[in-house]
CSV table of C-alpha atoms in Angstrom, one decimal:
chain,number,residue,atom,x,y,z
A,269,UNK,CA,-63.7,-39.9,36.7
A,270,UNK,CA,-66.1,-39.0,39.4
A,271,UNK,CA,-69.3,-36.7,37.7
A,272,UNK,CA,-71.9,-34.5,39.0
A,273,UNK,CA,-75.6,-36.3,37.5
A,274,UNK,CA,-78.5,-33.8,36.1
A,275,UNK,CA,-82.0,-35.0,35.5
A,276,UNK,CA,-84.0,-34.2,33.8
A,277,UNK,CA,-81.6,-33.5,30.7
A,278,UNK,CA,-84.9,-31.7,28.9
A,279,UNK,CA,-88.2,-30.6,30.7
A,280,UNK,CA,-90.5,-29.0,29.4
A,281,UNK,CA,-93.5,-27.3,31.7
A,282,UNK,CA,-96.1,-24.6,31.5
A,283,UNK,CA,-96.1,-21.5,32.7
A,284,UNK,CA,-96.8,-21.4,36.2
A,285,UNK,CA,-96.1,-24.6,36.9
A,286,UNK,CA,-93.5,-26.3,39.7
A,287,UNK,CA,-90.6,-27.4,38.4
A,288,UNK,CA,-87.7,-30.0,40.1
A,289,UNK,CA,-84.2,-29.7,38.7
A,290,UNK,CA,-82.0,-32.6,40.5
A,291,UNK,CA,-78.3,-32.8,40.6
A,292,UNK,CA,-76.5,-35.6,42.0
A,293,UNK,CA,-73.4,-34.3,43.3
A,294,UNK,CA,-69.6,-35.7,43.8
A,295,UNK,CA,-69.7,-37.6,47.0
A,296,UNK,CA,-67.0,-35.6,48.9
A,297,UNK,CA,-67.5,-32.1,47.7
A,298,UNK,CA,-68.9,-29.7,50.4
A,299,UNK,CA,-69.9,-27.0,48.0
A,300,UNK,CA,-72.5,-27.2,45.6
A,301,UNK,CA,-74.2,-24.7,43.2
A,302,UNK,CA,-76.9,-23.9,40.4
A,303,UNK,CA,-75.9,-21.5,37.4
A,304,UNK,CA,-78.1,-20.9,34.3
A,305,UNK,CA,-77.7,-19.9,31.3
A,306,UNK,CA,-80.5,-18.3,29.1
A,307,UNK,CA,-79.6,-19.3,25.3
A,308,UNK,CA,-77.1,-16.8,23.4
A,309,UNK,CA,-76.0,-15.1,27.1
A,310,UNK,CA,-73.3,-15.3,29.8
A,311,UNK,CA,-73.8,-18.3,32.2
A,312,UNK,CA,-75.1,-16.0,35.9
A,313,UNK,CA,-74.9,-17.4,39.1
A,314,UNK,CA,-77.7,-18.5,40.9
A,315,UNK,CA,-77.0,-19.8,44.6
A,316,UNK,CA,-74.5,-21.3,46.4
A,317,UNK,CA,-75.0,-23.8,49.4
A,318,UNK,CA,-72.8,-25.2,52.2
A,319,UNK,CA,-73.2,-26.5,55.4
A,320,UNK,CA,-76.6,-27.6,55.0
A,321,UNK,CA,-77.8,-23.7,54.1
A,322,UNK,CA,-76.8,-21.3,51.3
A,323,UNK,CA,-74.3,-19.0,51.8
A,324,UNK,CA,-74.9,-16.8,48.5
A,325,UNK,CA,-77.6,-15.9,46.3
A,326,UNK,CA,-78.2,-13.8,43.3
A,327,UNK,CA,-80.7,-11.1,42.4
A,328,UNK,CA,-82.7,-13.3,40.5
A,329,UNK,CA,-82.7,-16.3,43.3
A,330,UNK,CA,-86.1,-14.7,44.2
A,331,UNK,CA,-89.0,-15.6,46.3
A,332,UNK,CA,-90.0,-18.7,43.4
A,333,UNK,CA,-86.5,-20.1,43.8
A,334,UNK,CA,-85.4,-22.9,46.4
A,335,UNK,CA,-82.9,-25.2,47.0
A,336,UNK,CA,-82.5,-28.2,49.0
A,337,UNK,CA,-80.4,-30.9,49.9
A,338,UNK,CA,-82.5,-33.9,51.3
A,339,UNK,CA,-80.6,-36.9,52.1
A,340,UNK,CA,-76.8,-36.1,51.9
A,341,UNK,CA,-76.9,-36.8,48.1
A,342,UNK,CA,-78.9,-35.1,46.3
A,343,UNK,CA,-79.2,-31.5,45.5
A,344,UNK,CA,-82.3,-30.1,44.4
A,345,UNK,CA,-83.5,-26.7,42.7
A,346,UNK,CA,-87.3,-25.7,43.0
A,347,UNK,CA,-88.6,-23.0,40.7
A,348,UNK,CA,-92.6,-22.5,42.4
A,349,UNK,CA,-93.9,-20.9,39.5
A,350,UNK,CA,-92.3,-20.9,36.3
A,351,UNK,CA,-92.5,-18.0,34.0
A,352,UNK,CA,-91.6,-17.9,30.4
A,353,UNK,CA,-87.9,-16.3,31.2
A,354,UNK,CA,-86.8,-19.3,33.4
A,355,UNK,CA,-86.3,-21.1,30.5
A,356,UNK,CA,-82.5,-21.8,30.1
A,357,UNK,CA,-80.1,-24.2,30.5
A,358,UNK,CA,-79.5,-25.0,34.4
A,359,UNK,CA,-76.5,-26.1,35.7
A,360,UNK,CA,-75.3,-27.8,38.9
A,361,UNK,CA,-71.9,-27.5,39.8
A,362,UNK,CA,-70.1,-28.7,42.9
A,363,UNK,CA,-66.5,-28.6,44.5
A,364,UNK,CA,-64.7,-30.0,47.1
A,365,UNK,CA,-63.2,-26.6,48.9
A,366,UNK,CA,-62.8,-23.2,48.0
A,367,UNK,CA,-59.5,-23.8,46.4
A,368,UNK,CA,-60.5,-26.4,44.5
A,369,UNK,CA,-62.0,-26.3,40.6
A,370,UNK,CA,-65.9,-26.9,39.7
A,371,UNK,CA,-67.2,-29.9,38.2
A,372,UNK,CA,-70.5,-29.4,36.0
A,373,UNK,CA,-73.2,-31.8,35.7
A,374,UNK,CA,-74.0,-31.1,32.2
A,375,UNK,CA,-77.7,-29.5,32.7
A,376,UNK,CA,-80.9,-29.8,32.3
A,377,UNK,CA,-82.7,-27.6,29.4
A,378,UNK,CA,-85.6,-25.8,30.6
A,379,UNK,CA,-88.4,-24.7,28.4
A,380,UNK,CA,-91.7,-23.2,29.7
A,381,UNK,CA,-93.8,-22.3,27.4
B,75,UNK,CA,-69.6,-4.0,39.9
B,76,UNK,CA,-67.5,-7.1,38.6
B,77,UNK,CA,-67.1,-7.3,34.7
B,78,UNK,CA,-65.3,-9.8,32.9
B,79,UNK,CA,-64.8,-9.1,29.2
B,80,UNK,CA,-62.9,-11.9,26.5
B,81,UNK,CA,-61.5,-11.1,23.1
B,82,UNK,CA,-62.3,-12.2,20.5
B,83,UNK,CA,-66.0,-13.3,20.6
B,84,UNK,CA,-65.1,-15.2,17.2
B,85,UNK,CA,-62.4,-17.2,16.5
B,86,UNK,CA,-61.6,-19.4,13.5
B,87,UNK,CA,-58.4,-20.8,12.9
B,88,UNK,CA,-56.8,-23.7,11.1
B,89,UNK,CA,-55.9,-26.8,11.9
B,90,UNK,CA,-52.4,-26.6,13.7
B,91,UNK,CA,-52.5,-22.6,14.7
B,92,UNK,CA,-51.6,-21.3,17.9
B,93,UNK,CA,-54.5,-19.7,19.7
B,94,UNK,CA,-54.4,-17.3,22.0
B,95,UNK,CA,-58.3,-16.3,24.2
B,96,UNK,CA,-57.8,-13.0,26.1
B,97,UNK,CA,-59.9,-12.3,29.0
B,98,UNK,CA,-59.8,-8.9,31.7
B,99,UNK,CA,-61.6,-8.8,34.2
B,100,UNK,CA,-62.6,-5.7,36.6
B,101,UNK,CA,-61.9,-6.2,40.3
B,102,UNK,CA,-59.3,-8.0,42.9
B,103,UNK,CA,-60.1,-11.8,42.6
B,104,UNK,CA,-59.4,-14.5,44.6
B,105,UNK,CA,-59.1,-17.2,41.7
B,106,UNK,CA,-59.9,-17.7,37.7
B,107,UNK,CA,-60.8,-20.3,35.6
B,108,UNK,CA,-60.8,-21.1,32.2
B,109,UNK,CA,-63.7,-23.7,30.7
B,110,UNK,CA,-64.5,-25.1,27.9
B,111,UNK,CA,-68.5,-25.3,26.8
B,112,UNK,CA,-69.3,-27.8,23.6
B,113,UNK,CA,-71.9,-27.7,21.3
B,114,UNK,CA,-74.3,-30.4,23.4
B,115,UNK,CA,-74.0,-26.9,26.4
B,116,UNK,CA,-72.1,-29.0,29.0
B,117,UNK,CA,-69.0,-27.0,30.3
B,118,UNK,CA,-66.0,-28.5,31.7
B,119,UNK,CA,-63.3,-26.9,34.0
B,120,UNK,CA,-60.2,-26.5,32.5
B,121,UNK,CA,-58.1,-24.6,34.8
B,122,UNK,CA,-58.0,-22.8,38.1
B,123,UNK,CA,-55.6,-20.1,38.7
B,124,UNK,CA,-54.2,-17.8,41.2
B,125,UNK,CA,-50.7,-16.6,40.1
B,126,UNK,CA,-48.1,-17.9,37.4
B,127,UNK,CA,-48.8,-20.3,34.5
B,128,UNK,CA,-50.4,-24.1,34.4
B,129,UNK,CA,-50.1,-26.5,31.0
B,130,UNK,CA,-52.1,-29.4,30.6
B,131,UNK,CA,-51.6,-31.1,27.4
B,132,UNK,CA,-51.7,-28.4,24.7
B,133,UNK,CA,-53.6,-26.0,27.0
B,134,UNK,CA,-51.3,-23.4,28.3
B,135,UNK,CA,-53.4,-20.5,30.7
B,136,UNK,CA,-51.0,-17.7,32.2
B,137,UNK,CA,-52.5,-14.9,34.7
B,138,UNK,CA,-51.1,-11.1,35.6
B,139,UNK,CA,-52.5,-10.1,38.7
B,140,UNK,CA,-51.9,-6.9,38.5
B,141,UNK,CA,-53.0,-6.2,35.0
B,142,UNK,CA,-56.1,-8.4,36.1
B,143,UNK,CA,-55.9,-10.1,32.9
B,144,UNK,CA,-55.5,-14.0,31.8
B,145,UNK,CA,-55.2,-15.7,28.4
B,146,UNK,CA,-55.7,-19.0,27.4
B,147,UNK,CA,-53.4,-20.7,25.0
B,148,UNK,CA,-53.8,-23.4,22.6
B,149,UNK,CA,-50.3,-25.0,20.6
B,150,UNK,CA,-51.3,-27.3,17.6
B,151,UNK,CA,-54.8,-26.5,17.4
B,152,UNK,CA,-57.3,-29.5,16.5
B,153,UNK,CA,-60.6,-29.4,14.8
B,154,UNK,CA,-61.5,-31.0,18.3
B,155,UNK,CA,-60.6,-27.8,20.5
B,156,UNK,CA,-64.1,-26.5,18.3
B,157,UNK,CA,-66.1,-25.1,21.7
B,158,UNK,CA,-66.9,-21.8,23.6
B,159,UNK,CA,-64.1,-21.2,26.1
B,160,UNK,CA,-65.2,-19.3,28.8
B,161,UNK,CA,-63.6,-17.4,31.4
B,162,UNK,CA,-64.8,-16.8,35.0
B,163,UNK,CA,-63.4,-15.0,38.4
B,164,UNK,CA,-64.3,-15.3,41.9
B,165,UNK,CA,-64.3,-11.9,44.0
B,166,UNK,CA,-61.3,-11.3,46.3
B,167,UNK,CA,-64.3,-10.0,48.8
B,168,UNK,CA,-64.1,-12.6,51.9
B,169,UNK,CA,-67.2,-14.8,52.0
B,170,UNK,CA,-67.8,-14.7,48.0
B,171,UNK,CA,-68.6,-17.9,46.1
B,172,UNK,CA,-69.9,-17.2,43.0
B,173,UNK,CA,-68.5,-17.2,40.0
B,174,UNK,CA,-69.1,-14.2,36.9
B,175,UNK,CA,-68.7,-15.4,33.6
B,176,UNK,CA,-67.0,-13.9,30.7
B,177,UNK,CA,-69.3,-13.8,27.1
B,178,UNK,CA,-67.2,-16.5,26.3
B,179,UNK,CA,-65.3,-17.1,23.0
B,180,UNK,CA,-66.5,-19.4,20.3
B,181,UNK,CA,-63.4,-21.0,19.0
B,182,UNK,CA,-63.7,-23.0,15.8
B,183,UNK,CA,-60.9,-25.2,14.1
B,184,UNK,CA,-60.8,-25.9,9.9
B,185,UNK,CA,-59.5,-29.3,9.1
């Protein structure tokens, strides 16, 4: 069964530091995300990209956040500066169409400390 | 604002119950899903819904649109079906891709 590929599985960085989450999506899905999920809370939604651009973001996608998609397979978050409440578990998820269900890489801890 | 709320938080059954996970959820949405989160933190999709009823395997999830309520089903529970199952809607609104997650509901199966 085809899966989506998260690297690092653990990273741990100081604070202010650059981080590079990766995510290796499915090769024919068009849709591809990052959640997170800070320990003991709800999984939030963090951006959504298609078409070579995102086409949603959250609240806390700020300024520090990016995304990019280099070279058609992977799919790459950037935090700039990490602060000590990015740590959580960050997931990538991606889809073939919007009525199609998710598949989760399964995520790459983050701890800045 | 979009809330999803799932009853019970805590669940612990034995071996061979039938389980039922409630989620509501607060606004017109074009789709739900049910997944399942292990221990280890990696989630898999279980089910997508629109309308009706889908099985698969001992997994049974039924939504009412109009109630804006789902619930997820489990017949001959296994030590194995031990996970947080987590429900989470997409808005109706056009143009809306994200999904909001339910608090999920930690499910755990006696031998």
């Amino acid at each position: 069964e085809p899966e989506v590929t998260q690297t690092p599985s653990h990273q741990v960085t100081q604070m202010g530091q650059e981080v590079i989450l990766r995510c290796v999506p499915i090769s024919n899905h068009l849709y591809f995300y990052w959640y997170r999920q800070i320990l003991g809370q709800k999984v939030e939604f963090l951006v959504s990209f298609y078409n070579n651009e995102i086409s949603e973001k959250s609240e806390i996608f700020d300024d520090q956040f990016s995304v990019e998609r280099p070279d058609g397979s992977n799919f790459t978050l950037k935090i700039r500066s990490t602060k000590l409440e990015d740590s959580a578990m960050y997931f990538c998820a991606s889809r073939q169409g919007l009525n199609y269900g998710y598949t989760f890489g399964s995520g790459t801890r983050l701890t800045v400390v | 604002k979009n809330e999803v709320e799932q009853s019970p938080q805590n669940l612990t059954a034995q071996e061979g119950e039938f389980i039922t996970i409630n989620c509501s959820y607060s606004v017109g949405i074009s789709a739900l899903h049910w997944l399942q989160q292990h221990p280890g933190g990696g989630i898999v999709s279980l089910f997508m819904l629109s309308s009706g009823k889908k099985k698969h395997g001992r997994l049974i999830a039924t939504i009412n649109i109009q109630e804006k309520h789902s619930s997820l089903h489990i017949t001959a529970s296994h030590p194995r079906d031990s996970a947080v199952y987590i429900c989470a809607v997409r808005s109706a609104i056009q143009g809306a891709q994200k999904l909001v997650f339910g608090q999920g509901t930690r499910l755990t199966i006696n031998p």
